Coordinates of C-alpha atoms and ligand atoms in Angstrom, one line a residue:
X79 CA 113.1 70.5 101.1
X80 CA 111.8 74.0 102.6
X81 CA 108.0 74.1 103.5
X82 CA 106.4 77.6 104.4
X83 CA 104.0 78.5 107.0
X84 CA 100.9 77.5 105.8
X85 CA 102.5 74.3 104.8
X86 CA 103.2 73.6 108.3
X87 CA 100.5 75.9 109.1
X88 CA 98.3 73.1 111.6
X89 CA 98.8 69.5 113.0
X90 CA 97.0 67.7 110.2
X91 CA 99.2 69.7 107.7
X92 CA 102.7 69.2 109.9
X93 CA 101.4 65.3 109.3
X94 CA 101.4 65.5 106.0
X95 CA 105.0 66.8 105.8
X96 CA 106.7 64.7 108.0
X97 CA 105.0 61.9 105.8
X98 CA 106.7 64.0 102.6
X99 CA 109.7 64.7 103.9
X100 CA 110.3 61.0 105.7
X101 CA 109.4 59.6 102.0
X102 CA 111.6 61.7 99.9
X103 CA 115.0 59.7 101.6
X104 CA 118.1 61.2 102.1
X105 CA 117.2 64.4 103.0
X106 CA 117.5 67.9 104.9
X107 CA 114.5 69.5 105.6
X108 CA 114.0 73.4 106.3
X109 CA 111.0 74.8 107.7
X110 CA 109.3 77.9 108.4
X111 CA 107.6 78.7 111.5
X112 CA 103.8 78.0 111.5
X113 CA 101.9 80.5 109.3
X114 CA 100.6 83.7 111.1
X115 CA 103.3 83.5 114.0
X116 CA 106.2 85.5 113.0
X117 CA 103.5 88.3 112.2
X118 CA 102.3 87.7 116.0
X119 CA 105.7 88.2 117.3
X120 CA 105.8 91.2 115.7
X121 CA 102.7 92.7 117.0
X122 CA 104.5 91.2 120.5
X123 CA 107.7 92.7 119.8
X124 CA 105.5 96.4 118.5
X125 CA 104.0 96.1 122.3
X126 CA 107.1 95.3 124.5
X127 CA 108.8 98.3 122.6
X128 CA 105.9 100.6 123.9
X129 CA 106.1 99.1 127.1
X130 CA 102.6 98.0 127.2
X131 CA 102.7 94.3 128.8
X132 CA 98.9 94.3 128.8
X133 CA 99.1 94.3 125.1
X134 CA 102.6 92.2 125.2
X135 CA 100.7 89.3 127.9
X136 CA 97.2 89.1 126.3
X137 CA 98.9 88.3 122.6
X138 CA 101.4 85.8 124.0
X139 CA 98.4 84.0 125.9
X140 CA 96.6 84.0 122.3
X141 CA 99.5 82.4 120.5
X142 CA 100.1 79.9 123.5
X143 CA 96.8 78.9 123.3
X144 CA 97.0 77.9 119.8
X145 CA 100.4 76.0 119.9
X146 CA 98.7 74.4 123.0
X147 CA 95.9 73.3 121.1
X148 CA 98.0 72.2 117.7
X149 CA 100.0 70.1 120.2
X150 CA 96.8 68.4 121.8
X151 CA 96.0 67.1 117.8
X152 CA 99.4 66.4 116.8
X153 CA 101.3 63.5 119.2
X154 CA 99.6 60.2 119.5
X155 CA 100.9 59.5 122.3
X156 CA 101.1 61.5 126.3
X157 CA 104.9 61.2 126.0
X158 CA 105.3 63.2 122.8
X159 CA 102.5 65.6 124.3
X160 CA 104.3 66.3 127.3
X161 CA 107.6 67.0 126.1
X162 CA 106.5 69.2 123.2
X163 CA 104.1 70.8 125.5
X164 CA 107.3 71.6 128.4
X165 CA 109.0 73.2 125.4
X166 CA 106.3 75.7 124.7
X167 CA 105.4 76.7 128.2
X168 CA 109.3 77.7 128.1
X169 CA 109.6 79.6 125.1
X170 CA 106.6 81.6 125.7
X171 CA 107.7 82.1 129.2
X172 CA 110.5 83.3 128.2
X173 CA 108.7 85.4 125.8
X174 CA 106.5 87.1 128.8
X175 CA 109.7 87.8 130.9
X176 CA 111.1 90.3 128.6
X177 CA 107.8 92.2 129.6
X178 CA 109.9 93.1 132.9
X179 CA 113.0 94.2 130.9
X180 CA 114.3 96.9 128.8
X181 CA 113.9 95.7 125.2
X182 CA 116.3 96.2 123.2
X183 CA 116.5 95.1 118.8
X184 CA 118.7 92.4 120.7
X185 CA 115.5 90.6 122.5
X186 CA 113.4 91.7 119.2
X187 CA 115.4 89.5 117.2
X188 CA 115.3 87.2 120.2
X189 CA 111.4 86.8 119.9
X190 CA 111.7 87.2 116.5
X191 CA 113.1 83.4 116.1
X192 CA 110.5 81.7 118.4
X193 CA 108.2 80.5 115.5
X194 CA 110.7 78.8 113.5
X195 CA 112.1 77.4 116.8
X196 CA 108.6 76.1 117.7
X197 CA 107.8 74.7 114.5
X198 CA 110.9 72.5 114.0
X199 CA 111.0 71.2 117.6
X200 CA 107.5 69.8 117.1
X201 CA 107.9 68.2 113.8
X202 CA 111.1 66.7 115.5
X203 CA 109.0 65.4 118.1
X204 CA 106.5 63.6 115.7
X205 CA 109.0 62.4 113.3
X206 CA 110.5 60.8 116.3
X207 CA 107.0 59.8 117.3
X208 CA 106.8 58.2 114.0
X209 CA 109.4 56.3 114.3
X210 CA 112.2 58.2 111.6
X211 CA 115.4 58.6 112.2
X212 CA 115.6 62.3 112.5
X213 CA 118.6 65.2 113.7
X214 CA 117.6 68.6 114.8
X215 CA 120.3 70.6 114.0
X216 CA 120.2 74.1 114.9
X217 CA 120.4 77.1 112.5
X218 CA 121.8 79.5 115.2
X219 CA 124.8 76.8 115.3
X220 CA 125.5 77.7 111.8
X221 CA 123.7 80.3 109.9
X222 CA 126.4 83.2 109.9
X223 CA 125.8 86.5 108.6
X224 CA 129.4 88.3 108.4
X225 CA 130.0 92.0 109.0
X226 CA 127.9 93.6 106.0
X227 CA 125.0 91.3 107.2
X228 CA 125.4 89.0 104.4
X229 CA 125.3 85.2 105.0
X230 CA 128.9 84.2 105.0
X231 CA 128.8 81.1 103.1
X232 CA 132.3 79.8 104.1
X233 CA 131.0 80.2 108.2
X234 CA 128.2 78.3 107.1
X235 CA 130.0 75.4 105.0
X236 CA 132.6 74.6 107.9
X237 CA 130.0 75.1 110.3
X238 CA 127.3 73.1 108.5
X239 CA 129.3 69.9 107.3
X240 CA 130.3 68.2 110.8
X241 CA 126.8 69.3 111.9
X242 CA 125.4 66.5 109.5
X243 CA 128.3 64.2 109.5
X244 CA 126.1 61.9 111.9
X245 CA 124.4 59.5 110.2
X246 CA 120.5 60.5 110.5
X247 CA 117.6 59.4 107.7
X248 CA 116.5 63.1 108.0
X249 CA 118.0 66.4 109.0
X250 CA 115.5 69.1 110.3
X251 CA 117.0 72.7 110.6
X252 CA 114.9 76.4 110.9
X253 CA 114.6 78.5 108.2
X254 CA 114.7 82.6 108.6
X255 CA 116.7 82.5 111.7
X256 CA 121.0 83.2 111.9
X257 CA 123.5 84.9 114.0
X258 CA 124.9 88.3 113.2
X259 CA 128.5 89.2 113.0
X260 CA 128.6 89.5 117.1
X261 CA 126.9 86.5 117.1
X262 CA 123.3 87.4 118.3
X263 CA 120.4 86.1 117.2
X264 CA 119.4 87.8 114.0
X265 CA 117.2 86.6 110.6
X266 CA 117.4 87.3 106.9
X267 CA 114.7 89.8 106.8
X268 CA 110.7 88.6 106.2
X269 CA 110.1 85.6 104.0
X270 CA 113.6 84.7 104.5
X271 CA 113.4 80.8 104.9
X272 CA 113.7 80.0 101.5
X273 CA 116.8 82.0 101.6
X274 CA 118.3 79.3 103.8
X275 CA 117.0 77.0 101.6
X276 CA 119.1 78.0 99.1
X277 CA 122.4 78.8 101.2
X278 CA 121.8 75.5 102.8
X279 CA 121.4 73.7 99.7
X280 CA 124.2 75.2 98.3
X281 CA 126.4 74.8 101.3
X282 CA 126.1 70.6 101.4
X283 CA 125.9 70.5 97.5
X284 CA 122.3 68.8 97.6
X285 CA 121.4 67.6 94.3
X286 CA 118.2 69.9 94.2
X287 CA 116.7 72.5 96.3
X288 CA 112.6 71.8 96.8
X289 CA 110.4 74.8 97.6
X290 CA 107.2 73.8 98.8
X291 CA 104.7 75.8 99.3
X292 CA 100.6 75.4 99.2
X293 CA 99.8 77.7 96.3
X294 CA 100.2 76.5 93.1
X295 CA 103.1 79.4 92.2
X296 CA 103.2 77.9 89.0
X297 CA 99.9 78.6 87.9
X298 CA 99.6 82.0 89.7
X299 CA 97.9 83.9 87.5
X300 CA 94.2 85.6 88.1
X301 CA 91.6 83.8 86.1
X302 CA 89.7 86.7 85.8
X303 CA 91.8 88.4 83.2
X304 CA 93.7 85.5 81.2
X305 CA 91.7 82.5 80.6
X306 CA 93.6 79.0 79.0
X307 CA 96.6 80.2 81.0
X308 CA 99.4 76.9 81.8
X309 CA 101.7 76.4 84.3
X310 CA 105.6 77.2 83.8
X311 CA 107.5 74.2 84.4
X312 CA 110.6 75.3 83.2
X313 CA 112.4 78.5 84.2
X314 CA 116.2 79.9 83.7
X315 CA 117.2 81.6 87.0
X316 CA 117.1 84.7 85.1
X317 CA 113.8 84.5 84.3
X318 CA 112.5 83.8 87.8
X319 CA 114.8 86.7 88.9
X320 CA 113.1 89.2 86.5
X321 CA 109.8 87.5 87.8
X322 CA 110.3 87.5 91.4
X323 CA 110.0 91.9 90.7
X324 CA 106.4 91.0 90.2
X325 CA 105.8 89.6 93.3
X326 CA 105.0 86.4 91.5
X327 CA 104.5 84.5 94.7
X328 CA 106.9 81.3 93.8
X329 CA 110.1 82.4 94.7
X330 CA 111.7 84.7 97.1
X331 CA 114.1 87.0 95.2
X332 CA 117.4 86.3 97.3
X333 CA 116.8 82.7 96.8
X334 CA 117.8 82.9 93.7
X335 CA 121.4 83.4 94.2
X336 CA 123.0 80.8 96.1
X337 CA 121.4 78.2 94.1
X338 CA 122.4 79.9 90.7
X339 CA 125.6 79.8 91.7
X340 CA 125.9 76.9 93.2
X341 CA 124.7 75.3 90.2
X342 CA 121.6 73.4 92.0
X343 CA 118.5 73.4 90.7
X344 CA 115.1 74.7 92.5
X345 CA 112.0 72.6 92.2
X346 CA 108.9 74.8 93.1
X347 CA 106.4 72.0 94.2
X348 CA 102.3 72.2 95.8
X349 CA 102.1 70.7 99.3
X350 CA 98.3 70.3 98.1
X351 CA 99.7 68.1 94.7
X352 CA 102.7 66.4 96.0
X353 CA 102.6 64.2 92.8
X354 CA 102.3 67.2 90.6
X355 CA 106.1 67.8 88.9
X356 CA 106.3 71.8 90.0
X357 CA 108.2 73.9 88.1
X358 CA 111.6 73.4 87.9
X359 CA 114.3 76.5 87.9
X360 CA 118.4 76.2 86.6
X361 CA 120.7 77.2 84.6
X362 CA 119.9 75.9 81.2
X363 CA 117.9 78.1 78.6
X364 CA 115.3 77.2 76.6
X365 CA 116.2 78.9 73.7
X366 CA 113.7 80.4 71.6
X367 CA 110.7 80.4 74.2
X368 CA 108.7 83.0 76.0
X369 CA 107.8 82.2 79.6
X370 CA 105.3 84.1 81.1
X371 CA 103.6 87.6 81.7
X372 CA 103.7 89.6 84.6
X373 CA 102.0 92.9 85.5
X374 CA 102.2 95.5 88.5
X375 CA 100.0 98.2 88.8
X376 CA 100.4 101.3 90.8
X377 CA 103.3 102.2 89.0
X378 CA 104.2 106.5 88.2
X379 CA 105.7 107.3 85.4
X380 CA 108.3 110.5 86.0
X381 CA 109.5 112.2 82.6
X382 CA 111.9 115.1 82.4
X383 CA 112.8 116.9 79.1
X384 CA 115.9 119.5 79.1
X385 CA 117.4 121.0 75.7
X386 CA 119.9 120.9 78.3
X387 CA 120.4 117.0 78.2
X388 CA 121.3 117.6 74.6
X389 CA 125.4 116.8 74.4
X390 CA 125.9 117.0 77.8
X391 CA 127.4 114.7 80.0
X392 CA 126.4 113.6 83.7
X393 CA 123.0 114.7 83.0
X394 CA 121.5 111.6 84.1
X395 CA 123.9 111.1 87.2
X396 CA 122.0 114.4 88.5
X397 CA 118.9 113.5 87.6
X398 CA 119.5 109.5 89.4
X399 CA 120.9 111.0 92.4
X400 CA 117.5 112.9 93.4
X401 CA 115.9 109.4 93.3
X402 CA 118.8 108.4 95.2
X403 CA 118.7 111.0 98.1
X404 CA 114.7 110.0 98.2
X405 CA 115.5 106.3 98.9
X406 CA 113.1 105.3 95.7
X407 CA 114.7 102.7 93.1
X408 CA 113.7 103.5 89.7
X409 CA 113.0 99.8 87.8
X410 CA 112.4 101.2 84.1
X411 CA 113.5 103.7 81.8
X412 CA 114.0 105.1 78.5
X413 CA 115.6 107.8 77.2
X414 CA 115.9 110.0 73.9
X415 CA 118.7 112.8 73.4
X416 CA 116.5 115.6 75.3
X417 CA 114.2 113.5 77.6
X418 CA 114.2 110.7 79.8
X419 CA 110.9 108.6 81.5
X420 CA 111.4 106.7 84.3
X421 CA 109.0 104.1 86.5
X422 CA 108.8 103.9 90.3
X423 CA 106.6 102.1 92.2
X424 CA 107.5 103.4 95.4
X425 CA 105.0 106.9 95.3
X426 CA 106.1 108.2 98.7
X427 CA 108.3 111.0 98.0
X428 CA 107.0 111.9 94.2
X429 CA 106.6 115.5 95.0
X430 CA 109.7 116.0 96.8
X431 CA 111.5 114.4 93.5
X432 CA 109.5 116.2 91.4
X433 CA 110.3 119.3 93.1
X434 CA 114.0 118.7 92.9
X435 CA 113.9 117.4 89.1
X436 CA 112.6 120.8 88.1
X437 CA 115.4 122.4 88.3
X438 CA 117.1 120.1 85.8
X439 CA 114.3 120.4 83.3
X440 CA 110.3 120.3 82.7
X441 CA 108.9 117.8 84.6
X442 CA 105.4 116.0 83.9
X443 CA 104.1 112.9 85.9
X444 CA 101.8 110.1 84.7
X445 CA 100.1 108.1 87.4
X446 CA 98.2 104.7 87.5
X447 CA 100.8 103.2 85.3
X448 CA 101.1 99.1 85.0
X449 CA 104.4 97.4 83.9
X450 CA 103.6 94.6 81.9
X451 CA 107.2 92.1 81.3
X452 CA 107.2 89.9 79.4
X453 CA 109.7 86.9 80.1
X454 CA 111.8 84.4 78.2
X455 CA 114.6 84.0 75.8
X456 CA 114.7 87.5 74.6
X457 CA 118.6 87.3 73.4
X458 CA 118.9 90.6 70.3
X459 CA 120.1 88.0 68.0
X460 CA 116.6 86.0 67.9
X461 CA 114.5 87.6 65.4
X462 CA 110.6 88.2 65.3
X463 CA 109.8 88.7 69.9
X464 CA 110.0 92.1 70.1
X465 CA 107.8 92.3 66.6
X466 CA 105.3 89.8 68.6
X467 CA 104.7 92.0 71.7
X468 CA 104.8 95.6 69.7
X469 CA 102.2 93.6 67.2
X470 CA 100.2 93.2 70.2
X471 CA 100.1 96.3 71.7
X472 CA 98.5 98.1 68.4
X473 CA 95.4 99.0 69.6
X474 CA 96.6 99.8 73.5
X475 CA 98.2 103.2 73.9
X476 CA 101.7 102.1 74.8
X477 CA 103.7 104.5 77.7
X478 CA 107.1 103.6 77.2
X479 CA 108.8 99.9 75.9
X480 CA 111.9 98.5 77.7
X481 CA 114.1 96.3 75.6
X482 CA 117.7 95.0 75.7
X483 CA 117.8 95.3 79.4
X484 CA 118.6 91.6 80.0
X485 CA 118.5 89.0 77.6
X486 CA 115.1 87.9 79.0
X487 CA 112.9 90.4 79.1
X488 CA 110.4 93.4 77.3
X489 CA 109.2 95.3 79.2
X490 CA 105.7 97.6 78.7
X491 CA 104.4 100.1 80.4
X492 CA 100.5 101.2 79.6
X493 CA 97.6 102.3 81.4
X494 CA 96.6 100.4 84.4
X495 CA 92.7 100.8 82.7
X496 CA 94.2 98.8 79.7
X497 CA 96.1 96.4 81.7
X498 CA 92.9 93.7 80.7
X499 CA 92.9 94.0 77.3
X500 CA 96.9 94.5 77.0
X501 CA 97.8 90.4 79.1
X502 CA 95.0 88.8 76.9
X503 CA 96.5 90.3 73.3
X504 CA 99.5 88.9 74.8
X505 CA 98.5 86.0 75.5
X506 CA 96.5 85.4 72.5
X507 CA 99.6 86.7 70.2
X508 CA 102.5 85.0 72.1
X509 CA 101.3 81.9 73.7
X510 CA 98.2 80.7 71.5
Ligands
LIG1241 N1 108.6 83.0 109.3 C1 109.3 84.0 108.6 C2 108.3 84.9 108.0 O1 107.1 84.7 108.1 C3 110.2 83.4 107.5 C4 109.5 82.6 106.4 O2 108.3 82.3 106.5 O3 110.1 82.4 105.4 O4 108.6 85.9 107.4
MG1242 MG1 106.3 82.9 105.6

């Protein structure tokens, strides 16, 4: 079970999860560090890198403060107050005393893994509190990134198993947090906790992997635009993949991985709705269903056209590489023999590729773009999809279509002005 910040986010919500995860029986439990902190660690780490420790000391008083207070409303009784509290006045001590150092990315990543280190240490506390059973067993003991700074899921495995061989009613581990290949402290990047959900999950074999967060991810659509909209309970891993582009806030994208591998299944649940079944994500296909829509706006749309393209060969390796050299990933295109439109939704350097395109061809640039996908079993031997989304999209102006990709997407790109009208055909034509 992995709960995020805001799930863990104050002491009446830490109650609640030590209540969950005690319930659930035999069970490891990952957690994130309370929400807000890891961003105020990196507003600390942004000050001690400027060496201002007015700025450094003043935030870390802030954040103390609040952990203080958290503390004061979570123990019932002095002992667990105490201890918890000793633990905080030393890692935010230990925080300020880097103010008198050099600071390096080593202490960064250092300060970096307070949060997740805080939050499990008090949950331990009140689960003990409470009464359960419960092992804390570090993540820096075991969460190995190898040389590439990938997880090194063998590391993990042979580090993990003994780690859990004693018998406990609940293991408690921190999400986000590793080593790197010379063993310092390190983390898999923002948002990474359900990442060691899933490499942890995978690594013991658990029967299922539980996300659980406080927004109903399922349901995460805006009202204003679709009404009648229902909740997914069923996704392949594919699916969530080509969703997770979307920023559809359920799942983060490297989570997906391990699991789908590993074979396990991922159970997206709502901290608010514990009884509420989630939305389950595996393997199996559900064949001959569409999913869900997703949309992103801000999305340019570069086109070049070259009688030059015609016959030749390695025209698009060129034309890639300029996107390439501008650090810009390109997420759809089309082409015909003499032109080719692609999407980016990274703007930053559009002139500079534009610039550099013209010299393979004419170039023209359509801005304020939104990429509509459309997600489910979308296998070319099905017949009648792709004729339900085009027969949707005959009164909107449509930019480009993307089909064939993967087997469980369409993809459309329109104006972000007819974004409205194009989700509710949509929805009217494929789910009604
Ligand atoms: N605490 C980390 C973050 O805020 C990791 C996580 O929440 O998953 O990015
Ligand atoms: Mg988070």
């Amino acid at each position: 079970m992995k709960f995020g910040g805001t799930s863990v986010g104050s002491a009446a919500r830490m109650q609640a999860v030590a209540r969950l995860a005690a319930d659930a029986g035999s069970n490891l439990v990952v957690l994130s560090a309370m929400s807000g902190t890891t961003n105020t660690l990196e507003e600390i780490v942004a000050y001690l890198y400027n060496r201002n420790a007015d700025g450094a000391k003043d935030t870390i008083a802030r954040l103390e403060a609040k952990y203080l207070k958290t503390i004061r409303e979570l123990y019932a009784t002095e002992e667990a107050q105490k201890q918890c509290e000793a633990y905080v006045h030393t890692v935010f001590d230990g925080i300020s005393a880097l103010t008198r150092e050099l600071f390096s990315q080593v202490q960064e990543k250092i300060v970096l893994a307070q949060g997740e280190l805080l939050s499990t240490k008090m949950m331990e506390l009140y689960l003990k509190e409470q009464g359960v059973n419960v092992l804390l067993i570090p993540a820096l003991d075991f969460m190995k990134l190898d040389a590439q700074g990938e997880p090194d899921q063998d590391y993990i495995c042979e580090h993990l198993l003994p780690l859990i061989a004693p018998k406990a009613d609940l293991y408690l581990t921190q999400g986000y947090i590793c080593r790197n290949a010379h063993d310092e402290v390190d983390n898999l990047r923002r948002g990474g906790s359900d990442y060691t959900a899933s490499l942890v999950g995978a690594a013991i074999g658990a029967e299922e992997i539980q996300i659980w967060t406080d927004i109903d991810g399922m349901h995460n659509n805006d009202p204003r635009i679709v009404k009648d909209t229902r909740a997914v309970r069923h996704l392949h891993f594919d699916e969530a993949a080509e969703l997770a582009y979307f920023g559809a806030k359920i799942l983060h994208p490297t989570c997906i991985q391990p699991a789908k591998y590993a074979n396990i299944p991922v159970r997206l649940l709502n901290t608010m709705e514990p009884s509420a079944p989630g939305t389950l994500i595996d393997n199996k296909p559900d064949h001959g269903t569409i999913k869900a829509v997703a949309a992103k706006d801000n999305i340019a749309v570069i086109k070049i056209k070259s009688s030059r393209m015609l016959l030749a060969h390695g025209f698009l390796r060129k034309v890639f590489e300029i996107f390439e050299s501008f650090r810009t990933s390109i997420d759809m295109i089309c082409t015909s023999e003499v032109g080719v439109s692609m999407s980016i939704d990274d703007t930053r350097f559009l002139n500079e590729i534009v610039h550099h395109l013209k010299k393979y061809g004419t170039v023209s640039v359509d801005l304020d773009m939104c990429l509509i996908c459309v997600v489910g079993d979308m296998d070319w031997e099905n017949v009648g999809f792709e004729a339900r989304v085009l027969a949707a999209m005959k009164e909107i102006p449509v930019r480009m279509v993307g089909y064939g990709g993967s087997n469980y997407n369409i993809s459309l790109l329109v104006k972000e002005e007819d974004k409205e009208r194009a989700l509710q055909a949509l929805s009217r034509q494929l789910f009604a």
